[in-house]
Amino acid sequence: MAEEDFSTGNMFQDPKGFYPDEPPPSFAEHKMLSGKTVRVRLVGSHPLYGNLLWNAGRTSSHYIEERTDQLIRDKDVLEIGAAAGVPSIVCAIQGARTVVMTDYHDLDLVNNMQHNADMSAHLFPEAPESRKRLYVEGYKWGNPVEPLLAHLPPTDDGVPSRFDVLIMADVVYAHREHGNLVKTMQQTLKKDPNSVALVIFTPYQPWLLPQTERFFPLAEAGGFTVTKIFEKLVDEVLFENDPGDERLRRTVFGYELRWASDQLGPSTSKTS
């Protein structure tokens, strides 16, 4: 007896228009103080996944550019929670030795970061020894950091190197992740008095600001000093229809976190 044909034909094929079309990608531009323009592709429908250029990212980029000589040039930089990656790209343009751009390991988000890195590569100065200046990695805060450190140049003494600068723009709103952020800082920031983590944010939900600020005592308990470096009022709120104090929603706060002196060895505790 011949086997019956159980072909289902197009039975499980979704009809045309069953799912809404993916919105086309949008683009945004960041104007550097030098006059150069960084153009990035945005991704996703949720602001956490890179479909906006946040005020903290723009402010971080200008802060970095203004302090290139002492902060960025020939330094190794890690950006945590990069989204579209403008601060990372600006660091590479400004001559950082190594930049590692990271955000959550969502494939679309990581691919978009790589797209933006590639799109701006023509603006980067040529790196020595045919090295790349900008690398992209998917990374979940608190996870092992070896894949991030692997992009750093080897040291002469064979001791694994760490980053001179961490950029953390609009990440401390993730209150349940504060512990993992501190852990990542501890494992990636070079133990040197000149190493610094820049924590820059806007309280888009002002009523949650006390919870956001709990990050800083936790960082101090983890071995860091905390110094407020600026409080900048921008022209417009990012989310016009959101509730809460409008002035706070227009304010960008900036902090420097450095290793406390008791966390540094005798040879590094003296300020150079």
PDB file of C-alpha atoms in Angstrom:
ATOM      1  CA  MET A   1       0.000   0.000   0.000  1.00  0.00           C
ATOM      2  CA  ALA A   2       1.462   3.311  -1.022  1.00  0.00           C
ATOM      3  CA  GLU A   3       2.248   5.823   1.687  1.00  0.00           C
ATOM      4  CA  GLU A   4      -0.245   8.661   1.836  1.00  0.00           C
ATOM      5  CA  ASP A   5       0.926  12.151   1.048  1.00  0.00           C
ATOM      6  CA  PHE A   6       0.633  14.247   4.190  1.00  0.00           C
ATOM      7  CA  SER A   7       1.915  17.455   2.618  1.00  0.00           C
ATOM      8  CA  THR A   8       0.502  20.503   4.387  1.00  0.00           C
ATOM      9  CA  GLY A   9       1.030  22.837   1.434  1.00  0.00           C
ATOM     10  CA  ASN A  10       0.931  26.456   2.613  1.00  0.00           C
ATOM     11  CA  MET A  11      -1.083  25.630   5.698  1.00  0.00           C
ATOM     12  CA  PHE A  12       1.502  27.106   8.133  1.00  0.00           C
ATOM     13  CA  GLN A  13       2.549  30.050   5.996  1.00  0.00           C
ATOM     14  CA  ASP A  14       1.557  33.367   7.548  1.00  0.00           C
ATOM     15  CA  PRO A  15      -0.657  35.424   5.280  1.00  0.00           C
ATOM     16  CA  LYS A  16       0.817  38.564   3.812  1.00  0.00           C
ATOM     17  CA  GLY A  17       0.527  41.437   6.252  1.00  0.00           C
ATOM     18  CA  PHE A  18      -0.051  39.122   9.256  1.00  0.00           C
ATOM     19  CA  TYR A  19       2.900  40.696  11.056  1.00  0.00           C
ATOM     20  CA  PRO A  20       3.598  44.439  10.900  1.00  0.00           C
ATOM     21  CA  ASP A  21       6.555  45.399   8.761  1.00  0.00           C
ATOM     22  CA  GLU A  22       9.795  46.150  10.557  1.00  0.00           C
ATOM     23  CA  PRO A  23      10.245  49.915  10.709  1.00  0.00           C
ATOM     24  CA  PRO A  24      13.093  51.086   8.494  1.00  0.00           C
ATOM     25  CA  PRO A  25      16.277  52.018  10.366  1.00  0.00           C
ATOM     26  CA  SER A  26      16.679  55.622  11.335  1.00  0.00           C
ATOM     27  CA  PHE A  27      19.877  57.625  11.638  1.00  0.00           C
ATOM     28  CA  ALA A  28      21.147  60.364  13.908  1.00  0.00           C
ATOM     29  CA  GLU A  29      24.113  62.715  13.822  1.00  0.00           C
ATOM     30  CA  HIS A  30      26.397  63.969  16.552  1.00  0.00           C
ATOM     31  CA  LYS A  31      28.288  67.158  15.787  1.00  0.00           C
ATOM     32  CA  MET A  32      31.724  67.128  17.385  1.00  0.00           C
ATOM     33  CA  LEU A  33      33.276  70.300  18.754  1.00  0.00           C
ATOM     34  CA  SER A  34      35.945  69.933  16.059  1.00  0.00           C
ATOM     35  CA  GLY A  35      33.257  70.214  13.378  1.00  0.00           C
ATOM     36  CA  LYS A  36      33.381  66.532  12.406  1.00  0.00           C
ATOM     37  CA  THR A  37      30.064  64.703  12.181  1.00  0.00           C
ATOM     38  CA  VAL A  38      29.505  61.219  13.585  1.00  0.00           C
ATOM     39  CA  ARG A  39      26.528  59.582  11.876  1.00  0.00           C
ATOM     40  CA  VAL A  40      25.076  56.468  13.451  1.00  0.00           C
ATOM     41  CA  ARG A  41      22.314  54.046  12.628  1.00  0.00           C
ATOM     42  CA  LEU A  42      19.748  53.494  15.365  1.00  0.00           C
ATOM     43  CA  VAL A  43      18.109  50.151  16.023  1.00  0.00           C
ATOM     44  CA  GLY A  44      14.998  48.758  17.631  1.00  0.00           C
ATOM     45  CA  SER A  45      11.773  50.181  18.950  1.00  0.00           C
ATOM     46  CA  HIS A  46      12.873  50.541  22.563  1.00  0.00           C
ATOM     47  CA  PRO A  47      15.160  53.369  23.698  1.00  0.00           C
ATOM     48  CA  LEU A  48      17.266  50.999  25.809  1.00  0.00           C
ATOM     49  CA  TYR A  49      18.198  49.175  22.615  1.00  0.00           C
ATOM     50  CA  GLY A  50      19.735  52.049  20.800  1.00  0.00           C
ATOM     51  CA  ASN A  51      16.949  53.833  18.922  1.00  0.00           C
ATOM     52  CA  LEU A  52      17.846  57.204  20.445  1.00  0.00           C
ATOM     53  CA  LEU A  53      20.915  59.317  21.016  1.00  0.00           C
ATOM     54  CA  TRP A  54      20.653  60.019  24.720  1.00  0.00           C
ATOM     55  CA  ASN A  55      21.694  63.347  26.232  1.00  0.00           C
ATOM     56  CA  ALA A  56      24.253  61.624  28.446  1.00  0.00           C
ATOM     57  CA  GLY A  57      25.935  60.070  25.403  1.00  0.00           C
ATOM     58  CA  ARG A  58      26.209  63.399  23.630  1.00  0.00           C
ATOM     59  CA  THR A  59      27.445  65.128  26.794  1.00  0.00           C
ATOM     60  CA  SER A  60      29.985  62.352  27.438  1.00  0.00           C
ATOM     61  CA  SER A  61      31.294  62.745  23.898  1.00  0.00           C
ATOM     62  CA  HIS A  62      31.804  66.498  24.284  1.00  0.00           C
ATOM     63  CA  TYR A  63      33.450  66.022  27.691  1.00  0.00           C
ATOM     64  CA  ILE A  64      35.843  63.480  26.184  1.00  0.00           C
ATOM     65  CA  GLU A  65      36.653  65.692  23.234  1.00  0.00           C
ATOM     66  CA  GLU A  66      37.422  68.692  25.447  1.00  0.00           C
ATOM     67  CA  ARG A  67      39.883  66.594  27.487  1.00  0.00           C
ATOM     68  CA  THR A  68      41.413  64.470  24.768  1.00  0.00           C
ATOM     69  CA  ASP A  69      45.062  65.051  25.654  1.00  0.00           C
ATOM     70  CA  GLN A  70      44.855  64.075  29.319  1.00  0.00           C
ATOM     71  CA  LEU A  71      41.979  61.598  29.135  1.00  0.00           C
ATOM     72  CA  ILE A  72      41.849  59.778  25.799  1.00  0.00           C
ATOM     73  CA  ARG A  73      44.821  60.026  23.442  1.00  0.00           C
ATOM     74  CA  ASP A  74      46.899  56.815  23.447  1.00  0.00           C
ATOM     75  CA  LYS A  75      44.736  55.384  26.249  1.00  0.00           C
ATOM     76  CA  ASP A  76      42.682  52.181  26.396  1.00  0.00           C
ATOM     77  CA  VAL A  77      38.951  52.816  26.726  1.00  0.00           C
ATOM     78  CA  LEU A  78      35.956  50.592  27.509  1.00  0.00           C
ATOM     79  CA  GLU A  79      32.388  51.789  27.000  1.00  0.00           C
ATOM     80  CA  ILE A  80      29.729  49.947  29.010  1.00  0.00           C
ATOM     81  CA  GLY A  81      26.165  50.189  27.677  1.00  0.00           C
ATOM     82  CA  ALA A  82      27.157  51.878  24.431  1.00  0.00           C
ATOM     83  CA  ALA A  83      23.868  51.614  22.463  1.00  0.00           C
ATOM     84  CA  ALA A  84      24.658  53.428  19.172  1.00  0.00           C
ATOM     85  CA  GLY A  85      28.223  53.952  20.365  1.00  0.00           C
ATOM     86  CA  VAL A  86      28.889  57.668  19.810  1.00  0.00           C
ATOM     87  CA  PRO A  87      31.281  58.110  22.795  1.00  0.00           C
ATOM     88  CA  SER A  88      33.313  55.082  21.672  1.00  0.00           C
ATOM     89  CA  ILE A  89      33.524  56.392  18.127  1.00  0.00           C
ATOM     90  CA  VAL A  90      34.594  59.841  19.353  1.00  0.00           C
ATOM     91  CA  CYS A  91      37.333  58.219  21.474  1.00  0.00           C
ATOM     92  CA  ALA A  92      38.667  56.380  18.423  1.00  0.00           C
ATOM     93  CA  ILE A  93      38.573  59.581  16.352  1.00  0.00           C
ATOM     94  CA  GLN A  94      40.452  61.400  19.111  1.00  0.00           C
ATOM     95  CA  GLY A  95      43.290  58.875  19.061  1.00  0.00           C
ATOM     96  CA  ALA A  96      42.582  56.420  21.854  1.00  0.00           C
ATOM     97  CA  ARG A  97      44.949  53.471  21.513  1.00  0.00           C
ATOM     98  CA  THR A  98      42.176  50.887  21.996  1.00  0.00           C
ATOM     99  CA  VAL A  99      38.419  51.303  22.330  1.00  0.00           C
ATOM    100  CA  VAL A 100      36.069  48.431  23.155  1.00  0.00           C
ATOM    101  CA  MET A 101      32.399  49.280  22.576  1.00  0.00           C
ATOM    102  CA  THR A 102      30.007  47.011  24.473  1.00  0.00           C
ATOM    103  CA  ASP A 103      26.340  46.568  25.158  1.00  0.00           C
ATOM    104  CA  TYR A 104      24.011  43.691  25.959  1.00  0.00           C
ATOM    105  CA  HIS A 105      24.647  40.684  23.705  1.00  0.00           C
ATOM    106  CA  ASP A 106      21.498  41.060  21.630  1.00  0.00           C
ATOM    107  CA  LEU A 107      22.433  40.160  18.049  1.00  0.00           C
ATOM    108  CA  ASP A 108      20.672  43.118  16.423  1.00  0.00           C
ATOM    109  CA  LEU A 109      22.207  45.538  18.890  1.00  0.00           C
ATOM    110  CA  VAL A 110      25.741  44.156  18.520  1.00  0.00           C
ATOM    111  CA  ASN A 111      25.472  44.087  14.732  1.00  0.00           C
ATOM    112  CA  ASN A 112      24.286  47.676  14.758  1.00  0.00           C
ATOM    113  CA  MET A 113      27.206  48.767  16.932  1.00  0.00           C
ATOM    114  CA  GLN A 114      29.563  47.074  14.474  1.00  0.00           C
ATOM    115  CA  HIS A 115      27.828  48.815  11.580  1.00  0.00           C
ATOM    116  CA  ASN A 116      28.345  52.188  13.260  1.00  0.00           C
ATOM    117  CA  ALA A 117      31.968  51.414  14.055  1.00  0.00           C
ATOM    118  CA  ASP A 118      32.609  50.464  10.421  1.00  0.00           C
ATOM    119  CA  MET A 119      30.745  53.495   9.117  1.00  0.00           C
ATOM    120  CA  SER A 120      33.033  55.871  11.044  1.00  0.00           C
ATOM    121  CA  ALA A 121      36.310  53.992  10.558  1.00  0.00           C
ATOM    122  CA  HIS A 122      37.477  56.442   7.887  1.00  0.00           C
ATOM    123  CA  LEU A 123      37.597  59.137  10.584  1.00  0.00           C
ATOM    124  CA  PHE A 124      40.027  57.204  12.799  1.00  0.00           C
ATOM    125  CA  PRO A 125      43.758  58.014  12.671  1.00  0.00           C
ATOM    126  CA  GLU A 126      45.843  55.084  11.513  1.00  0.00           C
ATOM    127  CA  ALA A 127      46.763  52.845  14.418  1.00  0.00           C
ATOM    128  CA  PRO A 128      50.340  51.618  14.946  1.00  0.00           C
ATOM    129  CA  GLU A 129      51.337  48.055  14.107  1.00  0.00           C
ATOM    130  CA  SER A 130      48.234  47.575  11.952  1.00  0.00           C
ATOM    131  CA  ARG A 131      46.034  47.251  15.047  1.00  0.00           C
ATOM    132  CA  LYS A 132      42.401  48.243  15.092  1.00  0.00           C
ATOM    133  CA  ARG A 133      41.375  51.152  17.247  1.00  0.00           C
ATOM    134  CA  LEU A 134      37.748  50.160  17.832  1.00  0.00           C
ATOM    135  CA  TYR A 135      36.358  46.733  18.717  1.00  0.00           C
ATOM    136  CA  VAL A 136      32.749  45.691  19.360  1.00  0.00           C
ATOM    137  CA  GLU A 137      31.596  43.081  21.878  1.00  0.00           C
ATOM    138  CA  GLY A 138      28.306  41.904  23.317  1.00  0.00           C
ATOM    139  CA  TYR A 139      28.656  41.896  27.088  1.00  0.00           C
ATOM    140  CA  LYS A 140      26.334  41.376  30.060  1.00  0.00           C
ATOM    141  CA  TRP A 141      27.379  43.364  33.128  1.00  0.00           C
ATOM    142  CA  GLY A 142      28.984  41.207  35.783  1.00  0.00           C
ATOM    143  CA  ASN A 143      30.031  38.436  33.378  1.00  0.00           C
ATOM    144  CA  PRO A 144      33.677  37.377  32.913  1.00  0.00           C
ATOM    145  CA  VAL A 145      35.691  40.202  31.359  1.00  0.00           C
ATOM    146  CA  GLU A 146      38.425  38.208  29.634  1.00  0.00           C
ATOM    147  CA  PRO A 147      36.889  38.674  26.141  1.00  0.00           C
ATOM    148  CA  LEU A 148      37.054  42.447  26.686  1.00  0.00           C
ATOM    149  CA  LEU A 149      40.612  42.461  28.029  1.00  0.00           C
ATOM    150  CA  ALA A 150      41.739  40.275  25.124  1.00  0.00           C
ATOM    151  CA  HIS A 151      41.570  43.299  22.816  1.00  0.00           C
ATOM    152  CA  LEU A 152      44.223  45.181  24.796  1.00  0.00           C
ATOM    153  CA  PRO A 153      47.861  45.207  23.656  1.00  0.00           C
ATOM    154  CA  PRO A 154      50.101  42.815  25.608  1.00  0.00           C
ATOM    155  CA  THR A 155      52.191  44.286  28.396  1.00  0.00           C
ATOM    156  CA  ASP A 156      55.963  43.966  28.647  1.00  0.00           C
ATOM    157  CA  ASP A 157      55.805  42.160  32.007  1.00  0.00           C
ATOM    158  CA  GLY A 158      53.101  39.739  30.950  1.00  0.00           C
ATOM    159  CA  VAL A 159      50.608  41.035  33.515  1.00  0.00           C
ATOM    160  CA  PRO A 160      47.123  41.216  31.945  1.00  0.00           C
ATOM    161  CA  SER A 161      46.327  44.804  31.102  1.00  0.00           C
ATOM    162  CA  ARG A 162      43.168  46.718  31.982  1.00  0.00           C
ATOM    163  CA  PHE A 163      41.501  49.887  30.737  1.00  0.00           C
ATOM    164  CA  ASP A 164      42.566  53.439  31.538  1.00  0.00           C
ATOM    165  CA  VAL A 165      39.060  54.858  31.046  1.00  0.00           C
ATOM    166  CA  LEU A 166      35.549  53.455  31.446  1.00  0.00           C
ATOM    167  CA  ILE A 167      32.609  55.307  29.901  1.00  0.00           C
ATOM    168  CA  MET A 168      29.259  54.609  31.570  1.00  0.00           C
ATOM    169  CA  ALA A 169      26.593  56.882  30.087  1.00  0.00           C
ATOM    170  CA  ASP A 170      23.009  56.372  31.248  1.00  0.00           C
ATOM    171  CA  VAL A 171      23.569  52.945  32.767  1.00  0.00           C
ATOM    172  CA  VAL A 172      22.983  53.562  36.483  1.00  0.00           C
ATOM    173  CA  TYR A 173      19.205  53.791  35.965  1.00  0.00           C
ATOM    174  CA  ALA A 174      19.295  49.958  35.937  1.00  0.00           C
ATOM    175  CA  HIS A 175      19.036  49.789  39.719  1.00  0.00           C
ATOM    176  CA  ARG A 176      19.082  45.996  40.057  1.00  0.00           C
ATOM    177  CA  GLU A 177      22.318  45.897  38.048  1.00  0.00           C
ATOM    178  CA  HIS A 178      24.327  48.236  40.305  1.00  0.00           C
ATOM    179  CA  GLY A 179      26.222  45.352  41.877  1.00  0.00           C
ATOM    180  CA  ASN A 180      27.150  43.909  38.483  1.00  0.00           C
ATOM    181  CA  LEU A 181      28.283  47.333  37.258  1.00  0.00           C
ATOM    182  CA  VAL A 182      30.601  47.720  40.252  1.00  0.00           C
ATOM    183  CA  LYS A 183      31.924  44.185  39.686  1.00  0.00           C
ATOM    184  CA  THR A 184      32.688  44.989  36.048  1.00  0.00           C
ATOM    185  CA  MET A 185      34.466  48.198  37.091  1.00  0.00           C
ATOM    186  CA  GLN A 186      36.571  46.300  39.604  1.00  0.00           C
ATOM    187  CA  GLN A 187      37.644  43.792  36.967  1.00  0.00           C
ATOM    188  CA  THR A 188      38.302  46.161  34.060  1.00  0.00           C
ATOM    189  CA  LEU A 189      39.657  49.479  35.418  1.00  0.00           C
ATOM    190  CA  LYS A 190      43.442  49.623  35.612  1.00  0.00           C
ATOM    191  CA  LYS A 191      44.746  49.980  39.173  1.00  0.00           C
ATOM    192  CA  ASP A 192      46.387  53.333  38.651  1.00  0.00           C
ATOM    193  CA  PRO A 193      45.621  56.717  40.264  1.00  0.00           C
ATOM    194  CA  ASN A 194      45.058  58.217  36.810  1.00  0.00           C
ATOM    195  CA  SER A 195      42.495  55.619  35.711  1.00  0.00           C
ATOM    196  CA  VAL A 196      38.919  56.866  35.737  1.00  0.00           C
ATOM    197  CA  ALA A 197      35.344  55.723  35.182  1.00  0.00           C
ATOM    198  CA  LEU A 198      33.041  58.425  33.857  1.00  0.00           C
ATOM    199  CA  VAL A 199      29.486  57.926  35.113  1.00  0.00           C
ATOM    200  CA  ILE A 200      27.167  60.356  33.324  1.00  0.00           C
ATOM    201  CA  PHE A 201      23.373  60.225  33.451  1.00  0.00           C
ATOM    202  CA  THR A 202      20.072  62.079  33.308  1.00  0.00           C
ATOM    203  CA  PRO A 203      17.206  61.245  35.713  1.00  0.00           C
ATOM    204  CA  TYR A 204      14.531  60.681  33.068  1.00  0.00           C
ATOM    205  CA  GLN A 205      12.281  59.454  35.898  1.00  0.00           C
ATOM    206  CA  PRO A 206      13.098  62.038  38.569  1.00  0.00           C
ATOM    207  CA  TRP A 207      11.163  60.280  41.338  1.00  0.00           C
ATOM    208  CA  LEU A 208      13.644  57.384  41.027  1.00  0.00           C
ATOM    209  CA  LEU A 209      16.723  59.589  41.443  1.00  0.00           C
ATOM    210  CA  PRO A 210      17.341  58.467  45.073  1.00  0.00           C
ATOM    211  CA  GLN A 211      17.481  54.846  43.886  1.00  0.00           C
ATOM    212  CA  THR A 212      19.820  55.793  41.049  1.00  0.00           C
ATOM    213  CA  GLU A 213      22.144  57.619  43.445  1.00  0.00           C
ATOM    214  CA  ARG A 214      22.513  54.483  45.577  1.00  0.00           C
ATOM    215  CA  PHE A 215      25.023  53.342  42.988  1.00  0.00           C
ATOM    216  CA  PHE A 216      27.639  55.718  44.357  1.00  0.00           C
ATOM    217  CA  PRO A 217      27.824  54.464  47.986  1.00  0.00           C
ATOM    218  CA  LEU A 218      27.930  50.943  46.567  1.00  0.00           C
ATOM    219  CA  ALA A 219      30.862  51.936  44.352  1.00  0.00           C
ATOM    220  CA  GLU A 220      32.624  53.489  47.349  1.00  0.00           C
ATOM    221  CA  ALA A 221      32.153  50.263  49.288  1.00  0.00           C
ATOM    222  CA  GLY A 222      33.673  48.490  46.276  1.00  0.00           C
ATOM    223  CA  GLY A 223      36.917  50.456  46.506  1.00  0.00           C
ATOM    224  CA  PHE A 224      36.279  53.653  44.525  1.00  0.00           C
ATOM    225  CA  THR A 225      36.196  57.351  45.296  1.00  0.00           C
ATOM    226  CA  VAL A 226      33.335  59.376  43.840  1.00  0.00           C
ATOM    227  CA  THR A 227      33.674  62.987  42.680  1.00  0.00           C
ATOM    228  CA  LYS A 228      30.911  65.028  41.085  1.00  0.00           C
ATOM    229  CA  ILE A 229      32.410  66.887  38.119  1.00  0.00           C
ATOM    230  CA  PHE A 230      29.490  68.706  36.512  1.00  0.00           C
ATOM    231  CA  GLU A 231      25.773  69.317  36.386  1.00  0.00           C
ATOM    232  CA  LYS A 232      24.690  70.500  32.950  1.00  0.00           C
ATOM    233  CA  LEU A 233      21.258  71.747  31.886  1.00  0.00           C
ATOM    234  CA  VAL A 234      20.426  70.875  28.270  1.00  0.00           C
ATOM    235  CA  ASP A 235      17.996  72.800  26.094  1.00  0.00           C
ATOM    236  CA  GLU A 236      15.245  70.200  25.771  1.00  0.00           C
ATOM    237  CA  VAL A 237      13.956  67.112  27.517  1.00  0.00           C
ATOM    238  CA  LEU A 238      14.501  63.863  25.640  1.00  0.00           C
ATOM    239  CA  PHE A 239      11.003  62.505  26.322  1.00  0.00           C
ATOM    240  CA  GLU A 240       8.663  65.459  26.034  1.00  0.00           C
ATOM    241  CA  ASN A 241       5.508  63.855  27.421  1.00  0.00           C
ATOM    242  CA  ASP A 242       7.087  62.135  30.410  1.00  0.00           C
ATOM    243  CA  PRO A 243       5.989  63.163  33.920  1.00  0.00           C
ATOM    244  CA  GLY A 244       8.206  64.548  36.650  1.00  0.00           C
ATOM    245  CA  ASP A 245      10.340  67.610  37.295  1.00  0.00           C
ATOM    246  CA  GLU A 246      11.236  68.996  33.877  1.00  0.00           C
ATOM    247  CA  ARG A 247      14.437  70.658  35.085  1.00  0.00           C
ATOM    248  CA  LEU A 248      15.748  67.343  36.390  1.00  0.00           C
ATOM    249  CA  ARG A 249      14.789  65.645  33.129  1.00  0.00           C
ATOM    250  CA  ARG A 250      16.907  68.260  31.326  1.00  0.00           C
ATOM    251  CA  THR A 251      19.893  67.884  33.644  1.00  0.00           C
ATOM    252  CA  VAL A 252      22.945  65.731  32.888  1.00  0.00           C
ATOM    253  CA  PHE A 253      25.001  64.771  35.942  1.00  0.00           C
ATOM    254  CA  GLY A 254      28.661  63.814  35.620  1.00  0.00           C
ATOM    255  CA  TYR A 255      30.835  61.891  38.085  1.00  0.00           C
ATOM    256  CA  GLU A 256      34.400  60.595  38.124  1.00  0.00           C
ATOM    257  CA  LEU A 257      35.118  57.339  39.920  1.00  0.00           C
ATOM    258  CA  ARG A 258      38.718  56.427  40.693  1.00  0.00           C
ATOM    259  CA  TRP A 259      40.402  53.758  42.760  1.00  0.00           C
ATOM    260  CA  ALA A 260      40.632  54.685  46.438  1.00  0.00           C
ATOM    261  CA  SER A 261      44.215  55.042  47.650  1.00  0.00           C
ATOM    262  CA  ASP A 262      43.947  51.950  49.862  1.00  0.00           C
ATOM    263  CA  GLN A 263      43.183  49.879  46.738  1.00  0.00           C
ATOM    264  CA  LEU A 264      46.464  50.863  45.070  1.00  0.00           C
ATOM    265  CA  GLY A 265      49.804  49.219  45.697  1.00  0.00           C
ATOM    266  CA  PRO A 266      52.723  51.242  47.095  1.00  0.00           C
ATOM    267  CA  SER A 267      54.166  51.775  43.617  1.00  0.00           C
ATOM    268  CA  THR A 268      50.935  53.177  42.207  1.00  0.00           C
ATOM    269  CA  SER A 269      49.455  55.100  45.115  1.00  0.00           C
ATOM    270  CA  LYS A 270      51.504  58.215  44.416  1.00  0.00           C
ATOM    271  CA  THR A 271      49.901  60.614  41.977  1.00  0.00           C
ATOM    272  CA  SER A 272      52.050  60.965  38.895  1.00  0.00           C
TER     273      SER A 272
END
